[in-house]
Tab-separated table of C-alpha atoms in Angstrom:
chain	number	residue	atom	x	y	z
A	29	MET	CA	63.299	-45.969	-5.708
A	30	ILE	CA	60.748	-48.715	-5.137
A	31	ARG	CA	57.233	-47.713	-4.142
A	32	ILE	CA	56.068	-49.631	-1.082
A	33	PRO	CA	52.344	-49.990	-0.284
A	34	LEU	CA	51.510	-48.233	2.977
A	35	PRO	CA	50.155	-51.321	4.826
A	36	ILE	CA	53.363	-53.197	4.018
A	37	TYR	CA	55.468	-50.209	5.058
A	38	LYS	CA	53.612	-49.970	8.372
A	39	ILE	CA	54.543	-53.592	9.048
A	40	PHE	CA	58.097	-53.347	7.704
A	41	SER	CA	58.987	-50.158	9.583
A	42	PRO	CA	58.603	-51.573	13.132
A	43	LEU	CA	60.180	-54.804	11.906
A	44	ALA	CA	63.243	-52.959	10.604
A	45	ALA	CA	63.468	-50.988	13.836
A	46	PHE	CA	63.304	-54.205	15.866
A	47	THR	CA	65.949	-55.834	13.671
A	48	SER	CA	68.333	-52.900	14.028
A	49	LEU	CA	67.651	-52.861	17.755
A	50	SER	CA	68.491	-56.564	18.073
A	51	ALA	CA	71.569	-56.190	15.885
């Protein structure tokens, strides 16, 4: 499992949610 820095995760999480929502 890859460790993700928290600031990056905070940005990636909403981004992933938005991507899945659009898809």
